[in-house]
PDB file of C-alpha atoms and ligand atoms in Angstrom:
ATOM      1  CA  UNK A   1      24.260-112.359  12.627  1.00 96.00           C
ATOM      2  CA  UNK A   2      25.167-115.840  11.105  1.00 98.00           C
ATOM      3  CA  UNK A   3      25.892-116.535   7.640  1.00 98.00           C
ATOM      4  CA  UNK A   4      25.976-119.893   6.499  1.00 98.00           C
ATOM      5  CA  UNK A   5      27.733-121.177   3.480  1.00 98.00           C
ATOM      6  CA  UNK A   6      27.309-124.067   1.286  1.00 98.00           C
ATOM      7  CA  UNK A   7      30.119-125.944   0.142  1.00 98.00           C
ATOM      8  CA  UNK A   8      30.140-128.607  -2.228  1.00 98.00           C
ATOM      9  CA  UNK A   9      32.835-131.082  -3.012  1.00 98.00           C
ATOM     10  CA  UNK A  10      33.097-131.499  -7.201  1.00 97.00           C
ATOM     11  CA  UNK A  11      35.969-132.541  -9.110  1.00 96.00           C
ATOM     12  CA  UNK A  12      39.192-130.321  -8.580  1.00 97.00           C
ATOM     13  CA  UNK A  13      38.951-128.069 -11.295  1.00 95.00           C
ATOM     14  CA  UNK A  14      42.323-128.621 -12.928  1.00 96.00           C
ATOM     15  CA  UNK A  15      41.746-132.248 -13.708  1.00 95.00           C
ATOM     16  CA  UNK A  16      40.299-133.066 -17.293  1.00 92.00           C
ATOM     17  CA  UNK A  17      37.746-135.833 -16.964  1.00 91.00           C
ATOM     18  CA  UNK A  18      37.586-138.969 -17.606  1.00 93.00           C
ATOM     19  CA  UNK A  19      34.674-140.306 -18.948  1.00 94.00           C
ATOM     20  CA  UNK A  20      33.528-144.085 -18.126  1.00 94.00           C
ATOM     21  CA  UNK A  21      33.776-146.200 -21.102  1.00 91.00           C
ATOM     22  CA  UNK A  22      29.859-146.966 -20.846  1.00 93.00           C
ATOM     23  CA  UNK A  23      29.345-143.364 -21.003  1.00 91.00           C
ATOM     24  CA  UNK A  24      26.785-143.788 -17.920  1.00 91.00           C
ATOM     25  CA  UNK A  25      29.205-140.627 -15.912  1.00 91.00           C
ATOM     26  CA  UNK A  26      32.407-139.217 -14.667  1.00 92.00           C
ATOM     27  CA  UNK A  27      34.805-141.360 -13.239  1.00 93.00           C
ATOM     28  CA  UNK A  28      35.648-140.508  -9.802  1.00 91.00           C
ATOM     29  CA  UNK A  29      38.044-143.312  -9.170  1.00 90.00           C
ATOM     30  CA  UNK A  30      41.164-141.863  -7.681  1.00 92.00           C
ATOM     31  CA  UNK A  31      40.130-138.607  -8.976  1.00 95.00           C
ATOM     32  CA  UNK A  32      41.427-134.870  -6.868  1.00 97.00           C
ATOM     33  CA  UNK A  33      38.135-133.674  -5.400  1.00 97.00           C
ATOM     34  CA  UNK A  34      38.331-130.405  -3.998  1.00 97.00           C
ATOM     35  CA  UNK A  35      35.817-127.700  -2.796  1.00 98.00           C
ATOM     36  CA  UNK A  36      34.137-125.954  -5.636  1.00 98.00           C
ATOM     37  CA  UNK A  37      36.069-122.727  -6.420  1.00 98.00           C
ATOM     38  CA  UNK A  38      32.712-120.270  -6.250  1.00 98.00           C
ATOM     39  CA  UNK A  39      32.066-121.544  -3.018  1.00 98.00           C
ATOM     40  CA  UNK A  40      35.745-120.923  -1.717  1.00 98.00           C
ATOM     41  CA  UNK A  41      35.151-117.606  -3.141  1.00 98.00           C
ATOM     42  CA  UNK A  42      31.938-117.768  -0.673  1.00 98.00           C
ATOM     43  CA  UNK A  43      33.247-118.844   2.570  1.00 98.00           C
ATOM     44  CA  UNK A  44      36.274-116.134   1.708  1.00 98.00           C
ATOM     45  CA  UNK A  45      33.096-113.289   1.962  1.00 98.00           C
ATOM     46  CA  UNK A  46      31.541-114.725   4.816  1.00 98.00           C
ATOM     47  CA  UNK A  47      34.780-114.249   6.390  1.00 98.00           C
ATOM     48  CA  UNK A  48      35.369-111.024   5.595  1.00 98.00           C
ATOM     49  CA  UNK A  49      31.789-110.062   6.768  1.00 98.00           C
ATOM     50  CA  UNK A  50      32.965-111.703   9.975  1.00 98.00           C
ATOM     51  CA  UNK A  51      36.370-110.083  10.502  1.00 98.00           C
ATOM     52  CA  UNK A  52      34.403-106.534   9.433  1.00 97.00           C
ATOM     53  CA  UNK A  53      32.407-107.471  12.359  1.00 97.00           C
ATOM     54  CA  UNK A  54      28.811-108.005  10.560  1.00 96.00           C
ATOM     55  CA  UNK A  55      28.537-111.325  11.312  1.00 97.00           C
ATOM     56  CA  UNK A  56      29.090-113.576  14.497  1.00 97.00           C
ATOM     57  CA  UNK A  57      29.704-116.900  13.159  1.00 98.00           C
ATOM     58  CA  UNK A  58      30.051-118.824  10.338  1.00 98.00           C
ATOM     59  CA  UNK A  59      28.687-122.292   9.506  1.00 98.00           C
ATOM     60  CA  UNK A  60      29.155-124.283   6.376  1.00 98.00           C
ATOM     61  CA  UNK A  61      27.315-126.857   5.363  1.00 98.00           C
ATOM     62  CA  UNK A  62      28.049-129.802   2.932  1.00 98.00           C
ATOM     63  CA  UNK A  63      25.817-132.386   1.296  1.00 98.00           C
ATOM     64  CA  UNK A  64      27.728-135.639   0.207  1.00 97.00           C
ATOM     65  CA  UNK A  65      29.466-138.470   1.180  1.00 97.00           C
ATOM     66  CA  UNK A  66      31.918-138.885   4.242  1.00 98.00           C
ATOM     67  CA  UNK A  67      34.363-137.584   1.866  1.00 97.00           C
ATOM     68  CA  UNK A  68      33.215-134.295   2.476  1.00 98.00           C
ATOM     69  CA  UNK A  69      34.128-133.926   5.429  1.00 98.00           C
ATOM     70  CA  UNK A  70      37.490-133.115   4.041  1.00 97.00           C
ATOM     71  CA  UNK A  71      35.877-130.400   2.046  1.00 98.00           C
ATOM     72  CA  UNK A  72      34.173-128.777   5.501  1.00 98.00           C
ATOM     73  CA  UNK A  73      37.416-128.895   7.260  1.00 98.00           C
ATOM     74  CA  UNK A  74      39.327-126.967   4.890  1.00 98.00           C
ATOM     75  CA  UNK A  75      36.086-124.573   5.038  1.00 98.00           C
ATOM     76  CA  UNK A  76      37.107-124.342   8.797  1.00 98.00           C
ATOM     77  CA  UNK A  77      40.879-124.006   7.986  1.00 98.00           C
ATOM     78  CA  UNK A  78      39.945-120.545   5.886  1.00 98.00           C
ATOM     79  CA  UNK A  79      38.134-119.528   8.936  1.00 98.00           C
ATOM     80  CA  UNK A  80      34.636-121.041   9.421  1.00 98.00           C
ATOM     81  CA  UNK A  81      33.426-121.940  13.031  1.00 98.00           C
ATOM     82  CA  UNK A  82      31.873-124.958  12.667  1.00 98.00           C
ATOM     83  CA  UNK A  83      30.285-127.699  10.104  1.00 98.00           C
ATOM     84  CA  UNK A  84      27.765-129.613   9.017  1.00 98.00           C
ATOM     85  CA  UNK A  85      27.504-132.844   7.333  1.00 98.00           C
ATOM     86  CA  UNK A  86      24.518-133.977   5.689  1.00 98.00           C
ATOM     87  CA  UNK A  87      26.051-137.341   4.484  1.00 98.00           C
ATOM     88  CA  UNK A  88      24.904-139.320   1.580  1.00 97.00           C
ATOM     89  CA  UNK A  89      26.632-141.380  -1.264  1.00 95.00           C
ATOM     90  CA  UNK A  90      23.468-140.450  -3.412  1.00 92.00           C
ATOM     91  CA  UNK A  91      24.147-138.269  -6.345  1.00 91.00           C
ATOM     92  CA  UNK A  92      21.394-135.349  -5.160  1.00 96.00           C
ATOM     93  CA  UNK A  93      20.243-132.956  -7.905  1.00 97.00           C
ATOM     94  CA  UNK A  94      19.899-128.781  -6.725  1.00 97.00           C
ATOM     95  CA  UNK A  95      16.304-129.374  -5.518  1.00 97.00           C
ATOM     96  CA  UNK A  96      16.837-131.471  -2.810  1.00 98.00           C
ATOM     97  CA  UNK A  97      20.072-129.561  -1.810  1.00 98.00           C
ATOM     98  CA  UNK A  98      17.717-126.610  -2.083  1.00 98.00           C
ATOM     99  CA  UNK A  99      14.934-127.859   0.365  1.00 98.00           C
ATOM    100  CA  UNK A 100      17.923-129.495   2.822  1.00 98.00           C
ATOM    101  CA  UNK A 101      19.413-126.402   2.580  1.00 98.00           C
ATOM    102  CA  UNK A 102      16.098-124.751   3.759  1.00 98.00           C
ATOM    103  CA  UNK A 103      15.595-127.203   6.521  1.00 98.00           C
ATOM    104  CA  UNK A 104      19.240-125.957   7.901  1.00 98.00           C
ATOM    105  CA  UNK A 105      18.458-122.564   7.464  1.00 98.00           C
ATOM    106  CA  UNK A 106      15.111-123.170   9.828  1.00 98.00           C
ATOM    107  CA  UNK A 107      17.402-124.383  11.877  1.00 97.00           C
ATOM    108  CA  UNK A 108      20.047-122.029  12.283  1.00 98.00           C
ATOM    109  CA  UNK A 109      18.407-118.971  11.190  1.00 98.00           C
ATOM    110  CA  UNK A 110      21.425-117.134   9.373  1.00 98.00           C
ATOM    111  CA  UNK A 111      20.899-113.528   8.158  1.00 98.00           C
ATOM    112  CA  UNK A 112      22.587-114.512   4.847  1.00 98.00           C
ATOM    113  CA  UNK A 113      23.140-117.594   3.164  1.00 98.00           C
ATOM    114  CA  UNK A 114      26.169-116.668   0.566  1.00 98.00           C
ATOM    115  CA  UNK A 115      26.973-119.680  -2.004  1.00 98.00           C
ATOM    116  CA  UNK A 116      28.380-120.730  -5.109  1.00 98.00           C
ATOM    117  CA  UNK A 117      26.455-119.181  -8.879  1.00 98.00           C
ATOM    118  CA  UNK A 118      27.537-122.759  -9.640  1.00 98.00           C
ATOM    119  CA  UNK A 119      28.738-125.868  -9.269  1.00 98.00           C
ATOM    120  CA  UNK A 120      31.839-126.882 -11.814  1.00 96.00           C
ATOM    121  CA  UNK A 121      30.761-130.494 -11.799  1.00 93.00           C
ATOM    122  CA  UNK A 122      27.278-129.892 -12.822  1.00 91.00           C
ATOM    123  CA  UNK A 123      27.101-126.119 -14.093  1.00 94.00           C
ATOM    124  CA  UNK A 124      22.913-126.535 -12.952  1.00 96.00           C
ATOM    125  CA  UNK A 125      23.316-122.861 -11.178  1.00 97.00           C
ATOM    126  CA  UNK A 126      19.927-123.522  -9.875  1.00 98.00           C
ATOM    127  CA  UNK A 127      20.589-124.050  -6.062  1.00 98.00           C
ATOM    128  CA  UNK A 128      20.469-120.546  -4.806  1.00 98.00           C
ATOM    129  CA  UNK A 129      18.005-119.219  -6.436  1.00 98.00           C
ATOM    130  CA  UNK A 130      15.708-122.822  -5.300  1.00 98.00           C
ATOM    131  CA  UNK A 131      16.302-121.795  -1.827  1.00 98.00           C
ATOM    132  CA  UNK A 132      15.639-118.347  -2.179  1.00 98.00           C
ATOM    133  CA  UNK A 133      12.309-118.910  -3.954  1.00 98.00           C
ATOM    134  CA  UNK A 134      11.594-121.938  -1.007  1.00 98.00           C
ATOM    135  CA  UNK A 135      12.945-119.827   1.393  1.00 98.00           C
ATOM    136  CA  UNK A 136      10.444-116.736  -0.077  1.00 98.00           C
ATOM    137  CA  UNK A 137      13.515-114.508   0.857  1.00 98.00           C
ATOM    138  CA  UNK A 138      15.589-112.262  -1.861  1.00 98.00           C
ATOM    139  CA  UNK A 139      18.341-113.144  -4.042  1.00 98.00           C
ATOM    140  CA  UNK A 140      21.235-112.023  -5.328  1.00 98.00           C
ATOM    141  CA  UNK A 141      22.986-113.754  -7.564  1.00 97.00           C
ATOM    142  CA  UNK A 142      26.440-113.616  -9.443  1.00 97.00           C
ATOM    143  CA  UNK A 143      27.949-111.251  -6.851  1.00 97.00           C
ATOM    144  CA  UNK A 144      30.660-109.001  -7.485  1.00 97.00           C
ATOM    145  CA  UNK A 145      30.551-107.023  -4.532  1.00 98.00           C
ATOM    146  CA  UNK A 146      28.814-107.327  -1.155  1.00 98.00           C
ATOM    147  CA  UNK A 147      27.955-104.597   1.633  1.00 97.00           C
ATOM    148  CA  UNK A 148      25.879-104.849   4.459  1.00 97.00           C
ATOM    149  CA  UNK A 149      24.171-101.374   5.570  1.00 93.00           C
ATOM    150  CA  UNK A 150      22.105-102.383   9.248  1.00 93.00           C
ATOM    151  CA  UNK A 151      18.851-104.675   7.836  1.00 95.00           C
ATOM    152  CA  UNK A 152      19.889-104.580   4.183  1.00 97.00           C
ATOM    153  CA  UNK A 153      22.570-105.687   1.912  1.00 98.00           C
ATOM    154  CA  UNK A 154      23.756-103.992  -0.737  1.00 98.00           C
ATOM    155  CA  UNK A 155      24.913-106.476  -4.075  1.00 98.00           C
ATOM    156  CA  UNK A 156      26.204-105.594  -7.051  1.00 98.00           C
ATOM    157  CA  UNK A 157      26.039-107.891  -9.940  1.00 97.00           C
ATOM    158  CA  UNK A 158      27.594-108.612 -12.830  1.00 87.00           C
ATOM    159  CA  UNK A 159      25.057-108.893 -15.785  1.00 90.00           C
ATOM    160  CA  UNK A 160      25.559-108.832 -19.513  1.00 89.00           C
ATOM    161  CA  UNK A 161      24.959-105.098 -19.811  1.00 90.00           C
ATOM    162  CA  UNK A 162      27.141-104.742 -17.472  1.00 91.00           C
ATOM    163  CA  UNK A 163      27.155-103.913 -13.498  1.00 94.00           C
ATOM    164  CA  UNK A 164      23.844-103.988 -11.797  1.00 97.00           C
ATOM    165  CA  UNK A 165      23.262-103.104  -7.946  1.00 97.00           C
ATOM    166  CA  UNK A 166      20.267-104.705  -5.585  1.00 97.00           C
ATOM    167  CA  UNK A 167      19.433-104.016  -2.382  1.00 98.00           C
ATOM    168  CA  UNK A 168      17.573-106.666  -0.611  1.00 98.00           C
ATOM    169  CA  UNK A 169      16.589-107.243   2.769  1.00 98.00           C
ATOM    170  CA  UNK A 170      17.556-109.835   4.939  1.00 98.00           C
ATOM    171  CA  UNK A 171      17.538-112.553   5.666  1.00 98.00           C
ATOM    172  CA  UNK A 172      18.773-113.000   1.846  1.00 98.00           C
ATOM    173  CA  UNK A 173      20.197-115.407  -0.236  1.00 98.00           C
ATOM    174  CA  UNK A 174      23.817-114.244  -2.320  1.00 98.00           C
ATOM    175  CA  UNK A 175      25.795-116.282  -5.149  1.00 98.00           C
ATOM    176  CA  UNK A 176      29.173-115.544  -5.790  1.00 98.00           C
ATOM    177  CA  UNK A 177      30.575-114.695  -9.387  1.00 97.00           C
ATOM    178  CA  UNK A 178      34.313-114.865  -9.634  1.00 96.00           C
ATOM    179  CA  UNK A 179      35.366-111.293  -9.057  1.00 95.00           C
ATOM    180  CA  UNK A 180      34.048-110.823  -5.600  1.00 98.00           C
ATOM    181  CA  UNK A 181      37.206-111.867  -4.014  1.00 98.00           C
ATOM    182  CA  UNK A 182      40.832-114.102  -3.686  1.00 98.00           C
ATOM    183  CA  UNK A 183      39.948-116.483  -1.466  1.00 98.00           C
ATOM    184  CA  UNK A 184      42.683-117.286   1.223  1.00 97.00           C
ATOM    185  CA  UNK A 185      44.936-119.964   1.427  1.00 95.00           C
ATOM    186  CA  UNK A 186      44.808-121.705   4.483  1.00 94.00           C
ATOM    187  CA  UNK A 187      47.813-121.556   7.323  1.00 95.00           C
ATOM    188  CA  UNK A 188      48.846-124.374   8.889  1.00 96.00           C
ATOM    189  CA  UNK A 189      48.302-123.783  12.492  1.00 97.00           C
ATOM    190  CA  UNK A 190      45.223-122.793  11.030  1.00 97.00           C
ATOM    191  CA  UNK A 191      44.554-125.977   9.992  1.00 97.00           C
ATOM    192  CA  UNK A 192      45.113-127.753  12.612  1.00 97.00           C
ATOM    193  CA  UNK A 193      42.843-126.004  14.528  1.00 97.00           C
ATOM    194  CA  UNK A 194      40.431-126.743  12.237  1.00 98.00           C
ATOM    195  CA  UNK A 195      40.446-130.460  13.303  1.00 97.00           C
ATOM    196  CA  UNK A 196      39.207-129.657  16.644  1.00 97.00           C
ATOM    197  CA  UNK A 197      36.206-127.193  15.696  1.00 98.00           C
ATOM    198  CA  UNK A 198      32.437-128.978  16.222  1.00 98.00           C
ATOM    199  CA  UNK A 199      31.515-130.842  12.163  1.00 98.00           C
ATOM    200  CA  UNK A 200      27.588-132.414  13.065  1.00 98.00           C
ATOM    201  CA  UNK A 201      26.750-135.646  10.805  1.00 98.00           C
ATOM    202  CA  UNK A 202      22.840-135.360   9.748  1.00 98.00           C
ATOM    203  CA  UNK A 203      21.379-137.273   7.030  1.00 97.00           C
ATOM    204  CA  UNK A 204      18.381-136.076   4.264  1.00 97.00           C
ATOM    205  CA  UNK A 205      16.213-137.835   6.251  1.00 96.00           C
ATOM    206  CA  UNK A 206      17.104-135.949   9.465  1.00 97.00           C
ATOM    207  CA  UNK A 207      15.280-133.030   7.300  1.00 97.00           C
ATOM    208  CA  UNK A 208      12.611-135.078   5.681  1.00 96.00           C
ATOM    209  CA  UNK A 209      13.797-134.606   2.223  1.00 96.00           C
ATOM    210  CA  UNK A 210      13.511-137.625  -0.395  1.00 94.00           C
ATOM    211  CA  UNK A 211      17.137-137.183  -2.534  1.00 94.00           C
ATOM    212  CA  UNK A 212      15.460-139.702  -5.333  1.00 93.00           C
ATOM    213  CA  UNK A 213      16.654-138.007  -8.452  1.00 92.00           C
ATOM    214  CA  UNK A 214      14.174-136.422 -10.679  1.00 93.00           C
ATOM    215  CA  UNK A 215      16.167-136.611 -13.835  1.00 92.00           C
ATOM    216  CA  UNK A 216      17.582-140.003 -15.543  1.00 92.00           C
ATOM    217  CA  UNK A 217      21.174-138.891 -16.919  1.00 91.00           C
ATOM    218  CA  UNK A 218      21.000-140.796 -20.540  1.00 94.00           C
ATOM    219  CA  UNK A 219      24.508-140.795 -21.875  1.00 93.00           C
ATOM    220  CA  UNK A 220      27.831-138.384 -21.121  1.00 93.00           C
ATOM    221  CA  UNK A 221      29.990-138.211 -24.485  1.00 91.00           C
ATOM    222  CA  UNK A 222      32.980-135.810 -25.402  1.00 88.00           C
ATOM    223  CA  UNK A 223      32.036-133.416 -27.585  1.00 86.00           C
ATOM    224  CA  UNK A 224      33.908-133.668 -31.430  1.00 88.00           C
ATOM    225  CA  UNK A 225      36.937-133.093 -31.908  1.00 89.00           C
ATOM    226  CA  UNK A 226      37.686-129.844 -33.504  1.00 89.00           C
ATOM    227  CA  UNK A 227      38.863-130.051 -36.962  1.00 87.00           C
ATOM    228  CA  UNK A 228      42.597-128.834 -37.726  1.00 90.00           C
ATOM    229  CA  UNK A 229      42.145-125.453 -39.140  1.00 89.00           C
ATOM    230  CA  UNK A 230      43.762-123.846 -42.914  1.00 88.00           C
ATOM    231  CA  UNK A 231      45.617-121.374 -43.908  1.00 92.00           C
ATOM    232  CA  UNK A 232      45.356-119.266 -46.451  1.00 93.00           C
ATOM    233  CA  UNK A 233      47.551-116.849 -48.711  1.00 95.00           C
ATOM    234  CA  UNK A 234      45.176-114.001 -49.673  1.00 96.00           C
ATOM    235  CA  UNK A 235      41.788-112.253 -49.625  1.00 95.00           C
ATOM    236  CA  UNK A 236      40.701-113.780 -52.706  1.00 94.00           C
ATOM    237  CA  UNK A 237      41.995-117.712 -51.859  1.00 94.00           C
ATOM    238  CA  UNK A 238      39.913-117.096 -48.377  1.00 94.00           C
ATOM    239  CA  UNK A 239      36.923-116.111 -50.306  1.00 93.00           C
ATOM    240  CA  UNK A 240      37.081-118.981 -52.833  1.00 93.00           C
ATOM    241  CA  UNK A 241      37.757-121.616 -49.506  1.00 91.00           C
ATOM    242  CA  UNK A 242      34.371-120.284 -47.984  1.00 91.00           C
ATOM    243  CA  UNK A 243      32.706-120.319 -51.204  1.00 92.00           C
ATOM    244  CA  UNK A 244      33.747-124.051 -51.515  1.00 91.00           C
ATOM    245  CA  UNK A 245      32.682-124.871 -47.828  1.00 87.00           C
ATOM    246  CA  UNK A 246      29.343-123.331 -48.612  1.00 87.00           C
ATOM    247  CA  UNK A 247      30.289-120.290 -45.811  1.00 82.00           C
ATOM    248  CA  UNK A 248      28.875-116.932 -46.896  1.00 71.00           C
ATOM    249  CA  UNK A 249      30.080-113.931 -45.317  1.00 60.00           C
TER     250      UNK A 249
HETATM  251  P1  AMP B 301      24.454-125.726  -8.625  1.00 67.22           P
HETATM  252  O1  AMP B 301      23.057-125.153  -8.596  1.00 67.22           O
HETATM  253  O2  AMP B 301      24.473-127.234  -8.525  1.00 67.22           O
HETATM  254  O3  AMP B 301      25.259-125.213  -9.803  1.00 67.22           O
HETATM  255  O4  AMP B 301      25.192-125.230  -7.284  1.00 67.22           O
HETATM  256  C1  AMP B 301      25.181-123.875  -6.859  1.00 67.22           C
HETATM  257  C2  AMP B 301      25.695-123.760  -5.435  1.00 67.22           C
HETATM  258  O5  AMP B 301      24.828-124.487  -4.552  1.00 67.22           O
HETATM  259  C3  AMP B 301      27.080-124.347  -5.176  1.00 67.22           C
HETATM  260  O6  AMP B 301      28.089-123.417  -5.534  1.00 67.22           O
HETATM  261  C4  AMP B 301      27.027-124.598  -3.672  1.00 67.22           C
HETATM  262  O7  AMP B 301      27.220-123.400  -2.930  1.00 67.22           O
HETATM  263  C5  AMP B 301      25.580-125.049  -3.475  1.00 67.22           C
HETATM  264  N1  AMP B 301      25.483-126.525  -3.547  1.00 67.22           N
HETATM  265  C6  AMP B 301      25.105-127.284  -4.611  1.00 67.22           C
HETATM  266  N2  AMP B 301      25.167-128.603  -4.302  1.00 67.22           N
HETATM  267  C7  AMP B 301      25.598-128.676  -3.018  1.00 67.22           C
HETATM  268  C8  AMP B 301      25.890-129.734  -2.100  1.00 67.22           C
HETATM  269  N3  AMP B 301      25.740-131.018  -2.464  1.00 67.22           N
HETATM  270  N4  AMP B 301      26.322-129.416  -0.852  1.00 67.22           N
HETATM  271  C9  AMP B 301      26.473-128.130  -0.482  1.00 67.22           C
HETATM  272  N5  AMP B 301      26.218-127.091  -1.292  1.00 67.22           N
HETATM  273  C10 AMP B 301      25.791-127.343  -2.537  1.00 67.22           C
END
């Protein structure tokens, strides 16, 4: 079996933001991009489904500029086989990663496709479950814990009751919540190998899909400041403070 794993290059997740001074975006300008921590979570499971020997190979694929190239080959580093680029410096929105993304899987005909619940730079967490509903294959999404039994795969997810378990049938679609795993660091021999493993370059319109956004961002602002908070010296002072500020309890 094959798994393939998207990997998306977003903002390094320990940087605050800038905003432009237009408010028309982010600024990216000399900003640490890394790969998006769900889907390093992602690629670390696909591995581990390798090395358990369910799975053959494992191909990740990026959509982005050149720059994410970077992002494949550290994909490769963890352990991946081999890469593909779908290179473009458009900004493309989760649809038309979702139908790209179902023009590689045609291609390459993994038994899973294990990805990110979300992106960090966009939070749209609508990718995986686009492809899955394109792909008219299961889902399951926010992962916490993956096992393959012969056709089927068994995923338990974390919901807001609690822990729920699927089984679906494969070829399937998972998303990774942040408890599946640790991903790996990657070695340095390892690495270096990495530069030599096979990265393709495709572009949308290798697949036929038109990236033209769909939505018109209007204006990115910080949200308010929080106000300072009080303190106060009793029961009674606290209930004549949220009297004042109009606060019942
Ligand atoms: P989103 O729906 O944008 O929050 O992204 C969910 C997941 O879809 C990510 O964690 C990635 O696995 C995948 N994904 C989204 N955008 C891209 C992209 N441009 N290239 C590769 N994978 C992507």
């Amino acid at each position: 079996m094959k798994i393939l794993v998207p990997v998306k290059r977003v903002i390094d997740y320990n940087v605050k933001p800038r905003i432009k001074a237009d408010g028309s975006g982010i600024d990216l300008a000399n900003v640490k991009m890394s790969m998006n921590p769900f889907d390093e979570i992602a690629v670390e499971e696909a591995i581990r489904l390798a090395e358990a020997g369910a799975a053959e190979e494992v191909v990740v694929v990026s959509i982005g500029p050149a720059k994410a190239q970077e992002t494949l080959r550290t994909a490769m580093a963890m352990g991946a086989d081999r890469g593909i680029l779908v290179e473009t410096d458009d900004e493309v929105e989760p649809l038309a990663v979702a139908k790209i993304l179902k023009a590689v899987v045609e291609e390459e005909g993994p038994g899973l496709v294990v990805m990110g619940k979300q992106a960090i730079d966009d939070d749209s967490n609508q990718t995986g479950q686009m492809l899955a509903a394109l792909w008219g294959r299961p889902q399951g999404t926010f992962a916490s814990k993956v096992e393959i039994d012969g056709d089927s795969v068994s995923v338990t997810r974390e919901v807001d009751a609690g822990l729920e378990t699927v089984k679906l049938s494969m070829p399937a679609v998972i998303t990774t919540d942040l408890r599946l795993n640790e991903p790996r660091y990657a070695s340095l021999p390892n690495i270096m190998k990495a530069k030599s493993k096979p990265l393709a370059t495709k572009a949308p319109a290798d697949y036929g899909v038109d990236t033209a956004p769909r939505l018109k961002l209007l204006k990115v602002e910080e949200p308010p400041v929080r106000q300072a908070g009080i303190k106060v010296g009793s029961v009674d002072e606290l209930v004549t403070k949220l009297k004042e500020l109009g606060i019942s309890a």
